[in-house]
Amino acid sequence: TLQRDVMRALGFLTRLPIAAKWFEGDDGKLTQTVRAFPIAAALAALPAVLVLVFGTALDLPVLLTSTLSVAIMIIVGGALHEDGLADCADGFFGGFDRERRLEIMRDSRIGAFGAMALVFAILVRLIAVAAVLQSSLWGAAAAMIAAAAAGRTALVWHWTDLPGARMGGVADKAGQPTEDASVFALVTGIAIAAILAILMCGLAPAVLAAALAIAATLIFRSLCASKIGGHTGDTLGAAAILAELAFLTGLASGL
């Protein structure tokens, strides 16, 4: 059922405590569960939205409120996708051939490129949220939820658009998403992101946000194809973060 897939997606994408009953009969594959990724991401953004609401109610500085909100977002997600972004940055720009890049990406240690990528990603996210928050609390709340959904939609798109680059990796073990699951994720993710962005931020910012997210996903896809010839678990996470950053940047720039 969709509810089961949403709960399993939350269990995979977040550190939220999910009851064991939702994983009965689970074989560890995500081939069908991915259809719920955008919905799960939208739900996982709610704690961060609560921080925005309470921070605004307490009249905290806008930048502080957005920083705390982004921190909660990362904590809830267990820095899963941020880790992928850092690994990709280290591997893509620290290795001189495909094998060496994949080897670096498997290394849990973080290098200079990974550290810079994380700093950039966090700064862009909190500044963009602060810019929208300065204009509207509910616009910022919608932006965080919409961007989260857009990011996981990009993740599924990236996953289905590229072949696996490494046998035995996380993405390989999770299985390839089914066509039905991919289509469902794309439709629901686009709907969530578009409706929230248009209603709360306006049509022009929403269009700019979508255009930047699509561009980021396509550029990163090309980079993955040229650097390692496909996707890995790390590139899936990086695709989600990059699309999310692009979406938030579009909303903040378009207001």
XYZ file of N, CA and C in Angstrom:
765
model
N 0.831 -1.190 0.000
C 0.000 0.000 0.000
C 0.871 1.248 0.000
N 0.269 2.370 -0.369
C 1.021 3.625 -0.379
C 1.464 4.006 1.022
N 0.590 3.792 2.010
C 0.952 4.128 3.382
C 2.178 3.346 3.838
N 2.220 2.071 3.500
C 3.382 1.253 3.855
C 4.646 1.782 3.189
N 4.521 2.139 1.904
C 5.688 2.650 1.194
C 6.157 3.988 1.759
N 5.223 4.836 2.180
C 5.595 6.114 2.799
C 6.366 5.866 4.090
N 5.892 4.940 4.904
C 6.564 4.649 6.170
C 7.947 4.038 5.933
N 8.038 3.164 4.950
C 9.342 2.575 4.635
C 10.287 3.617 4.069
N 9.743 4.529 3.267
C 10.570 5.608 2.720
C 11.080 6.512 3.842
N 10.217 6.794 4.811
C 10.649 7.594 5.961
C 11.739 6.859 6.743
N 11.602 5.548 6.845
C 12.613 4.765 7.544
C 13.954 4.798 6.846
N 13.928 4.874 5.519
C 15.176 4.904 4.757
C 15.773 6.307 4.683
N 14.926 7.301 4.484
C 15.402 8.660 4.233
C 15.669 9.476 5.491
N 15.130 9.034 6.628
C 15.238 9.832 7.854
C 15.698 8.999 9.036
N 15.883 9.686 10.153
C 16.204 9.020 11.418
C 14.985 8.998 12.337
N 13.813 9.241 11.785
C 12.591 9.191 12.575
C 12.297 7.749 12.980
N 11.811 7.546 14.198
C 11.501 6.178 14.648
C 10.249 5.639 13.948
N 10.418 4.611 13.167
C 9.316 4.004 12.421
C 9.044 2.614 12.995
N 7.793 2.329 13.286
C 7.419 1.045 13.895
C 7.843 -0.123 13.011
N 8.299 -1.193 13.654
C 8.807 -2.368 12.942
C 7.750 -3.034 12.073
N 6.472 -2.848 12.420
C 5.408 -3.519 11.670
C 5.394 -3.111 10.199
N 5.880 -1.903 9.908
C 5.873 -1.435 8.522
C 6.931 -2.131 7.678
N 7.858 -2.826 8.314
C 8.937 -3.482 7.587
C 8.799 -4.998 7.555
N 7.648 -5.497 7.978
C 7.408 -6.935 7.918
C 7.390 -7.390 6.463
N 8.181 -8.408 6.177
C 8.275 -8.912 4.810
C 9.145 -8.074 3.893
N 9.831 -7.068 4.446
C 10.677 -6.188 3.647
C 11.969 -6.915 3.258
N 12.295 -6.913 1.977
C 13.519 -7.573 1.502
C 14.676 -6.599 1.311
N 14.461 -5.342 1.714
C 15.515 -4.338 1.586
C 15.554 -3.639 0.246
N 14.741 -4.100 -0.694
C 14.694 -3.465 -2.005
C 13.833 -2.203 -1.950
N 14.184 -1.235 -2.785
C 13.436 0.028 -2.832
C 12.737 0.209 -4.176
N 12.641 -0.851 -4.946
C 12.099 -0.758 -6.298
C 10.694 -0.165 -6.339
N 9.883 -0.464 -5.320
C 8.531 0.059 -5.249
C 8.422 1.207 -4.251
N 9.232 1.142 -3.192
C 9.178 2.150 -2.132
C 9.523 3.544 -2.631
N 10.332 3.633 -3.693
C 10.755 4.948 -4.184
C 9.570 5.811 -4.619
N 8.443 5.191 -4.923
C 7.299 5.993 -5.356
C 6.840 6.959 -4.275
N 7.172 6.633 -3.012
C 6.751 7.461 -1.888
C 7.832 8.442 -1.434
N 8.970 8.484 -2.112
C 10.067 9.355 -1.675
C 9.661 10.823 -1.582
N 9.011 11.403 -2.602
C 8.642 12.828 -2.492
C 7.651 13.092 -1.361
N 6.697 12.189 -1.166
C 5.732 12.362 -0.075
C 6.445 12.268 1.266
N 7.315 11.272 1.418
C 8.059 11.113 2.668
C 8.943 12.319 2.948
N 9.554 12.862 1.907
C 10.416 14.036 2.073
C 9.615 15.243 2.541
N 8.420 15.403 1.972
C 7.553 16.514 2.386
C 7.178 16.375 3.857
N 6.855 15.164 4.285
C 6.511 14.927 5.692
C 7.717 15.147 6.597
N 8.881 14.726 6.140
C 10.099 14.866 6.945
C 10.497 16.329 7.123
N 9.988 17.208 6.269
C 10.306 18.639 6.376
C 9.467 19.341 7.437
N 8.426 18.683 7.938
C 7.520 19.335 8.891
C 8.200 19.769 10.195
N 9.112 18.971 10.785
C 9.800 19.471 11.982
C 10.560 20.771 11.729
N 11.165 20.896 10.562
C 11.870 22.134 10.219
C 10.897 23.294 10.081
N 9.720 23.004 9.549
C 8.690 24.040 9.435
C 8.254 24.510 10.816
N 8.122 23.582 11.755
C 7.761 23.958 13.128
C 8.793 24.900 13.730
N 10.049 24.667 13.426
C 11.105 25.560 13.914
C 10.924 26.959 13.331
N 10.571 27.031 12.062
C 10.307 28.338 11.444
C 9.166 29.061 12.167
N 8.115 28.316 12.468
C 6.946 28.908 13.125
C 7.303 29.406 14.516
N 7.971 28.552 15.307
C 8.324 28.945 16.672
C 9.366 30.066 16.683
N 10.325 29.999 15.777
C 11.336 31.051 15.705
C 10.721 32.401 15.379
N 9.769 32.392 14.464
C 9.076 33.636 14.103
C 8.208 34.130 15.253
N 7.531 33.188 15.933
C 6.682 33.562 17.071
C 7.502 34.172 18.202
N 8.739 33.680 18.387
C 9.628 34.200 19.434
C 10.400 35.430 18.972
N 10.155 35.848 17.730
C 10.801 37.028 17.153
C 12.323 36.881 17.111
N 12.793 35.675 16.813
C 14.224 35.455 16.637
C 14.678 36.091 15.327
N 15.949 36.453 15.212
C 16.451 36.975 13.934
C 16.177 35.987 12.803
N 15.864 36.495 11.645
C 15.488 35.651 10.507
C 16.588 34.648 10.163
N 17.823 35.110 10.143
C 18.927 34.222 9.773
C 19.122 33.114 10.814
N 18.929 33.444 12.095
C 19.044 32.435 13.142
C 17.926 31.399 13.018
N 16.724 31.878 12.769
C 15.591 30.962 12.611
C 15.812 30.018 11.434
N 16.273 30.548 10.323
C 16.504 29.696 9.151
C 17.639 28.710 9.395
N 18.666 29.145 10.137
C 19.789 28.258 10.452
C 19.325 27.086 11.312
N 18.530 27.373 12.332
C 18.020 26.312 13.201
C 17.104 25.372 12.416
N 16.312 25.926 11.527
C 15.403 25.120 10.728
C 16.171 24.179 9.802
N 17.195 24.696 9.142
C 18.017 23.872 8.255
C 18.750 22.799 9.061
N 19.203 23.158 10.259
C 19.886 22.183 11.113
C 18.963 21.018 11.463
N 17.715 21.337 11.804
C 16.745 20.284 12.113
C 16.488 19.421 10.884
N 16.418 20.050 9.718
C 16.207 19.324 8.462
C 17.321 18.296 8.257
N 18.551 18.711 8.489
C 19.699 17.824 8.303
C 19.707 16.720 9.348
N 19.383 17.066 10.583
C 19.354 16.073 11.662
C 18.299 15.010 11.398
N 17.107 15.447 11.019
C 16.023 14.489 10.732
C 16.430 13.547 9.602
N 17.123 14.087 8.608
C 17.558 13.270 7.486
C 18.826 12.484 7.746
N 19.422 12.653 8.931
C 20.639 11.923 9.257
C 21.814 12.284 8.364
N 21.762 13.455 7.735
C 22.819 13.919 6.824
C 23.110 12.886 5.737
N 22.098 12.083 5.392
C 22.274 11.019 4.400
C 22.680 11.567 3.042
N 21.929 12.538 2.561
C 22.215 13.079 1.234
C 23.430 14.001 1.259
N 23.635 14.713 2.364
C 24.816 15.566 2.490
C 26.095 14.729 2.402
N 26.061 13.537 2.997
C 27.209 12.632 2.925
C 27.481 12.248 1.476
N 26.413 11.991 0.717
C 26.574 11.658 -0.692
C 27.167 12.799 -1.486
N 26.721 14.016 -1.186
C 27.262 15.189 -1.877
C 28.760 15.334 -1.611
N 29.158 15.178 -0.351
C 30.573 15.310 0.003
C 31.417 14.234 -0.678
N 30.927 13.004 -0.686
C 31.662 11.906 -1.326
C 31.815 12.143 -2.822
N 30.754 12.644 -3.450
C 30.821 12.931 -4.885
C 31.840 14.029 -5.177
N 31.819 15.078 -4.374
C 32.764 16.179 -4.587
C 34.200 15.695 -4.460
N 34.464 14.890 -3.442
C 35.817 14.360 -3.255
C 36.214 13.440 -4.403
N 35.309 12.541 -4.771
C 35.635 11.577 -5.814
C 35.763 12.192 -7.189
N 34.785 13.020 -7.560
C 34.777 13.595 -8.909
C 35.967 14.510 -9.166
N 36.362 15.266 -8.142
C 37.399 16.268 -8.346
C 38.741 15.893 -7.702
N 38.769 14.752 -7.011
C 40.016 14.298 -6.409
C 40.617 13.093 -7.103
N 39.842 12.469 -7.997
C 40.331 11.290 -8.709
C 40.590 11.601 -10.174
N 41.535 10.854 -10.771
C 41.914 11.138 -12.148
C 41.370 10.124 -13.147
N 40.733 9.063 -12.653
C 40.076 8.125 -13.552
C 38.872 7.521 -12.822
N 38.059 6.776 -13.545
C 36.802 6.257 -13.010
C 37.024 5.395 -11.768
N 37.976 4.480 -11.837
C 38.211 3.571 -10.725
C 38.651 4.316 -9.475
N 39.540 5.277 -9.640
C 40.026 6.042 -8.495
C 38.911 6.894 -7.911
N 38.053 7.454 -8.749
C 36.931 8.268 -8.255
C 35.975 7.420 -7.411
N 35.650 6.229 -7.905
C 34.758 5.349 -7.156
C 35.403 4.896 -5.847
N 36.705 4.695 -5.878
C 37.423 4.306 -4.662
C 37.363 5.420 -3.624
N 37.570 6.652 -4.045
C 37.506 7.791 -3.126
C 36.100 7.934 -2.567
N 35.091 7.733 -3.404
C 33.705 7.867 -2.960
C 33.340 6.821 -1.911
N 34.003 5.663 -1.940
C 33.740 4.629 -0.930
C 34.393 4.954 0.407
N 35.385 5.830 0.389
C 36.124 6.190 1.606
C 35.256 7.074 2.492
N 35.092 6.710 3.752
C 34.236 7.475 4.667
C 34.864 8.792 5.105
N 36.163 8.929 4.895
C 36.828 10.177 5.290
C 36.461 11.291 4.316
N 36.406 12.505 4.842
C 36.033 13.661 4.013
C 37.289 14.448 3.636
N 37.324 14.894 2.378
C 38.450 15.667 1.892
C 38.095 17.129 1.712
N 39.000 17.879 1.117
C 38.804 19.320 0.958
C 37.608 19.628 0.058
N 37.489 18.903 -1.046
C 36.376 19.171 -1.957
C 35.038 18.860 -1.285
N 34.995 17.773 -0.535
C 33.768 17.413 0.165
C 33.395 18.434 1.219
N 34.386 18.909 1.961
C 34.133 19.907 2.999
C 33.611 21.195 2.393
N 34.202 21.613 1.289
C 33.750 22.841 0.630
C 32.333 22.687 0.081
N 32.033 21.519 -0.436
C 30.693 21.271 -0.970
C 29.643 21.341 0.138
N 29.968 20.786 1.300
C 29.035 20.818 2.423
C 28.814 22.245 2.915
N 29.884 23.006 3.043
C 29.764 24.403 3.488
C 28.899 25.182 2.512
N 29.162 25.002 1.230
C 28.386 25.687 0.194
C 26.912 25.297 0.282
N 26.639 24.003 0.408
C 25.258 23.523 0.421
C 24.489 24.061 1.618
N 25.125 24.072 2.785
C 24.449 24.549 3.988
C 24.213 26.053 3.926
N 25.218 26.793 3.469
C 25.076 28.248 3.386
C 23.984 28.653 2.399
N 23.976 28.038 1.234
C 22.962 28.379 0.228
C 21.570 28.075 0.769
N 21.433 26.937 1.432
C 20.112 26.548 1.926
C 19.611 27.517 2.989
N 20.453 27.831 3.969
C 19.964 28.688 5.055
C 19.765 30.130 4.601
N 20.591 30.611 3.679
C 20.415 31.977 3.174
C 19.153 32.074 2.328
N 18.913 31.059 1.501
C 17.718 31.056 0.660
C 16.451 30.994 1.511
N 16.455 30.135 2.526
C 15.295 30.043 3.421
C 15.086 31.355 4.149
N 16.182 31.976 4.598
C 16.077 33.262 5.294
C 15.494 34.336 4.374
N 15.891 34.320 3.099
C 15.388 35.320 2.152
C 13.886 35.178 1.954
N 13.412 33.939 1.851
C 11.976 33.724 1.689
C 11.246 34.035 2.989
N 11.844 33.654 4.116
C 11.231 33.890 5.426
C 11.059 35.375 5.702
N 11.993 36.173 5.244
C 11.898 37.616 5.446
C 10.679 38.189 4.738
N 10.290 37.524 3.672
C 9.121 37.960 2.917
C 7.827 37.371 3.477
N 7.874 36.083 3.871
C 6.660 35.418 4.327
C 6.989 34.145 5.088
N 6.421 33.999 6.285
C 6.613 32.776 7.075
C 6.077 31.570 6.325
N 4.847 31.679 5.840
C 4.229 30.530 5.185
C 4.842 30.283 3.822
N 5.401 31.324 3.224
C 6.149 31.125 1.991
C 7.400 30.304 2.245
N 8.097 30.602 3.354
C 9.295 29.850 3.713
C 8.956 28.408 4.074
N 7.847 28.231 4.794
C 7.412 26.880 5.163
C 7.117 26.066 3.909
N 6.379 26.678 2.983
C 6.059 25.994 1.732
C 7.317 25.718 0.924
N 8.259 26.653 0.962
C 9.507 26.498 0.206
C 10.300 25.292 0.695
N 10.375 25.108 2.003
C 11.136 23.984 2.544
C 10.493 22.651 2.181
N 9.172 22.587 2.282
C 8.469 21.347 1.947
C 8.575 21.072 0.444
N 8.331 22.108 -0.354
C 8.373 21.952 -1.807
C 9.771 21.568 -2.282
N 10.793 22.198 -1.721
C 12.164 21.901 -2.125
C 12.561 20.483 -1.743
N 12.099 20.030 -0.577
C 12.385 18.659 -0.152
C 11.762 17.662 -1.127
N 10.517 17.909 -1.507
C 9.834 17.030 -2.464
C 10.530 17.073 -3.823
N 10.911 18.272 -4.254
C 11.587 18.424 -5.542
C 12.922 17.687 -5.551
N 13.644 17.764 -4.439
C 14.932 17.092 -4.356
C 14.821 15.589 -4.492
N 13.817 14.987 -3.837
C 13.665 13.527 -3.905
C 13.061 13.106 -5.233
N 12.329 14.008 -5.877
C 11.864 13.737 -7.230
C 13.057 13.671 -8.177
N 13.990 14.598 -8.002
C 15.212 14.597 -8.805
C 16.030 13.339 -8.540
N 16.028 12.888 -7.296
C 16.744 11.658 -6.936
C 16.208 10.476 -7.748
N 14.893 10.336 -7.785
C 14.283 9.224 -8.525
C 14.569 9.363 -10.018
N 14.463 10.565 -10.539
C 14.756 10.824 -11.951
C 16.195 10.424 -12.270
N 17.123 10.858 -11.433
C 18.541 10.541 -11.612
C 18.754 9.029 -11.573
N 18.074 8.370 -10.649
C 18.211 6.928 -10.453
C 17.779 6.151 -11.690
N 16.687 6.571 -12.279
C 16.139 5.839 -13.423
C 16.766 6.257 -14.748
N 17.427 7.396 -14.769
C 17.961 7.946 -16.015
C 19.377 7.466 -16.312
N 20.073 6.962 -15.290
C 21.452 6.513 -15.462
C 21.597 5.056 -15.036
N 22.490 4.315 -15.653
C 22.757 2.945 -15.206
C 23.587 2.953 -13.928
N 23.623 1.846 -13.245
C 24.451 1.748 -12.050
C 25.927 1.787 -12.416
N 26.713 2.501 -11.608
C 28.143 2.630 -11.896
C 28.981 1.630 -11.116
N 28.392 1.009 -10.083
C 29.184 0.124 -9.230
C 28.342 -1.056 -8.776
N 28.787 -2.245 -9.067
C 28.103 -3.444 -8.612
C 28.314 -3.626 -7.110
N 27.240 -3.987 -6.409
C 27.366 -4.255 -4.981
C 27.246 -3.039 -4.098
N 27.047 -1.858 -4.698
C 26.897 -0.642 -3.907
C 25.501 -0.530 -3.332
N 25.266 0.560 -2.585
C 23.961 0.773 -1.953
C 22.843 0.822 -2.985
N 23.043 1.611 -4.033
C 22.011 1.747 -5.056
C 21.774 0.431 -5.777
N 22.846 -0.311 -6.027
C 22.719 -1.593 -6.727
C 21.937 -2.590 -5.881
N 22.233 -2.659 -4.595
C 21.550 -3.576 -3.700
C 20.078 -3.202 -3.512
N 19.777 -1.900 -3.610
C 18.398 -1.438 -3.429
C 17.523 -1.781 -4.617
N 18.145 -2.078 -5.753
C 17.381 -2.430 -6.941
C 16.992 -1.217 -7.759
N 16.652 -1.461 -9.012
C 16.237 -0.384 -9.904
C 14.747 -0.104 -9.722
N 14.354 1.151 -9.564
C 12.932 1.480 -9.414
C 12.112 0.963 -10.596
N 10.929 0.474 -10.310
C 10.047 0.054 -11.392
C 9.546 1.278 -12.144
N 9.102 1.063 -13.361
C 8.618 2.187 -14.164
C 7.406 2.853 -13.514
N 6.488 2.040 -13.004
C 5.294 2.591 -12.351
C 5.665 3.421 -11.126
N 6.601 2.909 -10.324
C 7.018 3.621 -9.116
C 7.692 4.942 -9.480
N 8.505 4.926 -10.524
C 9.201 6.140 -10.942
C 8.217 7.198 -11.425
N 7.273 6.779 -12.250
C 6.281 7.720 -12.774
C 5.456 8.313 -11.643
N 5.048 7.462 -10.690
C 4.257 7.937 -9.550
C 5.047 8.957 -8.745
N 6.328 8.678 -8.501
C 7.172 9.605 -7.737
C 7.320 10.929 -8.462
N 7.539 10.877 -9.772
C 7.712 12.107 -10.544
C 6.437 12.946 -10.549
N 5.306 12.303 -10.740
C 4.037 13.033 -10.788
C 3.703 13.652 -9.436
N 3.807 12.857 -8.366
C 3.460 13.381 -7.036
C 4.471 14.419 -6.573
N 5.736 14.194 -6.853
C 6.754 15.155 -6.439
C 6.600 16.489 -7.120
N 6.369 16.450 -8.434
C 6.166 17.693 -9.183
C 4.910 18.404 -8.697
N 3.859 17.632 -8.435
C 2.597 18.233 -7.977
C 2.770 18.920 -6.630
N 3.411 18.239 -5.679
C 3.625 18.820 -4.349
C 4.438 20.109 -4.455
N 5.562 20.031 -5.159
C 6.451 21.190 -5.273
C 5.770 22.347 -5.995
N 5.092 22.045 -7.101
C 4.479 23.106 -7.902
C 3.334 23.779 -7.175
N 2.447 22.991 -6.597
C 1.274 23.558 -5.922
C 1.691 24.451 -4.750
N 2.590 23.957 -3.913
C 3.025 24.743 -2.755
C 3.764 26.008 -3.186
N 4.662 25.863 -4.147
C 5.445 27.020 -4.580
C 4.573 28.086 -5.229
N 3.648 27.670 -6.082
C 2.789 28.633 -6.768
C 1.835 29.322 -5.796
N 1.209 28.546 -4.909
C 0.231 29.113 -3.980
C 0.856 30.070 -2.970
N 2.024 29.704 -2.443
C 2.604 30.465 -1.342
C 3.695 31.448 -1.772
N 4.308 31.215 -2.939
C 5.405 32.092 -3.357
C 5.123 32.825 -4.662
N 4.179 32.317 -5.450
C 3.846 32.974 -6.707
C 4.304 32.183 -7.918
N 3.687 32.466 -9.065
C 3.972 31.712 -10.281
C 5.393 31.929 -10.790
N 5.837 33.192 -10.847
C 7.171 33.479 -11.394
C 8.282 32.810 -10.585
N 8.287 32.947 -9.241
C 9.311 32.249 -8.461
C 9.244 30.734 -8.628
N 8.034 30.187 -8.729
C 7.868 28.737 -8.878
C 8.455 28.258 -10.203
N 8.205 29.008 -11.272
C 8.740 28.637 -12.579
C 10.265 28.708 -12.575
N 10.809 29.765 -11.972
C 12.268 29.910 -11.890
C 12.863 28.768 -11.064
N 12.216 28.443 -9.951
C 12.689 27.354 -9.097
C 12.704 26.026 -9.843
N 11.643 25.743 -10.565
C 11.557 24.496 -11.332
C 12.628 24.440 -12.413
N 12.818 25.567 -13.104
C 13.815 25.610 -14.179
C 15.226 25.358 -13.639
N 15.550 25.978 -12.512
C 16.878 25.795 -11.924
C 17.068 24.367 -11.417
N 16.024 23.789 -10.823
C 16.118 22.413 -10.317
C 16.326 21.425 -11.467
N 15.598 21.627 -12.557
C 15.753 20.761 -13.727
C 17.150 20.912 -14.316
N 17.619 22.152 -14.411
C 18.952 22.405 -14.958
C 20.028 21.754 -14.092
N 19.896 21.888 -12.768
C 20.869 21.291 -11.855
C 20.902 19.780 -11.996
N 19.725 19.176 -12.127
C 19.640 17.724 -12.259
C 20.282 17.250 -13.559
N 20.020 17.952 -14.647
C 20.579 17.567 -15.944
C 22.095 17.762 -15.993
N 22.575 18.872 -15.430
C 24.021 19.129 -15.410
C 24.734 18.076 -14.572
N 24.155 17.750 -13.424
C 24.779 16.750 -12.566
C 24.735 15.375 -13.217
N 23.647 15.092 -13.934
C 23.550 13.819 -14.652
C 24.689 13.690 -15.655
N 24.941 14.779 -16.390
C 26.025 14.781 -17.373
C 27.379 14.589 -16.697
N 27.555 15.219 -15.536
C 28.811 15.096 -14.795
C 29.029 13.653 -14.332
N 27.959 13.034 -13.828
C 28.063 11.648 -13.370
C 28.401 10.710 -14.526
N 27.772 10.949 -15.668
C 28.015 10.104 -16.833
C 29.472 10.209 -17.290
N 30.023 11.409 -17.253
C 31.395 11.602 -17.725
C 32.436 11.159 -16.704
N 32.127 11.313 -15.415
C 33.104 10.998 -14.365
C 33.136 9.525 -13.998
N 31.952 8.894 -13.841
C 31.927 7.504 -13.385
C 31.025 6.607 -14.235
N 30.360 7.179 -15.218
C 29.569 6.379 -16.134
C 28.239 5.896 -15.615
N 27.711 6.517 -14.570
C 26.419 6.094 -14.047
C 26.136 6.660 -12.676
N 25.223 6.006 -11.960
C 24.855 6.475 -10.628
C 25.362 5.535 -9.539
N 25.472 6.081 -8.344
C 25.752 5.296 -7.136
C 24.835 5.836 -6.041
N 24.879 5.229 -4.875
C 24.111 5.757 -3.755
C 24.511 7.185 -3.432
N 25.793 7.487 -3.577
C 26.267 8.847 -3.302
C 25.707 9.854 -4.298
N 25.671 9.484 -5.576
C 25.168 10.441 -6.568
C 23.669 10.658 -6.412
N 22.957 9.646 -5.916
C 21.529 9.826 -5.662
C 21.320 10.908 -4.606
N 22.076 10.821 -3.521
C 21.969 11.829 -2.470
C 22.377 13.202 -2.945
N 23.457 13.256 -3.714
C 23.931 14.537 -4.232
C 22.910 15.161 -5.175
N 22.272 14.330 -5.998
C 21.249 14.845 -6.924
C 20.106 15.491 -6.153
N 19.709 14.857 -5.050
C 18.625 15.400 -4.225
C 19.016 16.753 -3.634
N 20.215 16.844 -3.082
C 20.663 18.092 -2.462
C 20.793 19.208 -3.499
N 21.390 18.917 -4.635
C 21.600 19.946 -5.653
C 20.282 20.473 -6.202
N 19.320 19.581 -6.428
C 18.010 20.024 -6.909
C 17.296 20.854 -5.848
N 17.429 20.439 -4.595
C 16.800 21.179 -3.498
C 17.392 22.583 -3.384
N 18.718 22.683 -3.483
C 19.375 23.993 -3.411
C 18.955 24.875 -4.574
N 18.886 24.289 -5.761
C 18.491 25.055 -6.945
C 17.055 25.536 -6.815
N 16.191 24.684 -6.309
C 14.776 25.058 -6.141
C 14.630 26.199 -5.142
N 15.306 26.090 -4.013
C 15.242 27.160 -3.002
C 15.835 28.465 -3.544
N 16.914 28.357 -4.295
C 17.536 29.544 -4.879
C 16.575 30.235 -5.841
N 15.858 29.447 -6.633
C 14.902 30.020 -7.560
C 13.777 30.754 -6.835
N 13.260 30.156 -5.774
C 12.198 30.803 -5.022
C 12.692 32.088 -4.375
N 13.886 32.035 -3.795
C 14.418 33.223 -3.128
C 14.724 34.337 -4.128
N 15.211 33.970 -5.306
C 15.577 34.968 -6.320
C 14.357 35.571 -6.995
N 13.287 34.781 -7.073
C 12.124 35.229 -7.806
C 11.148 36.075 -7.029
N 11.350 36.173 -5.702
C 10.410 36.954 -4.887
C 10.612 38.464 -5.097
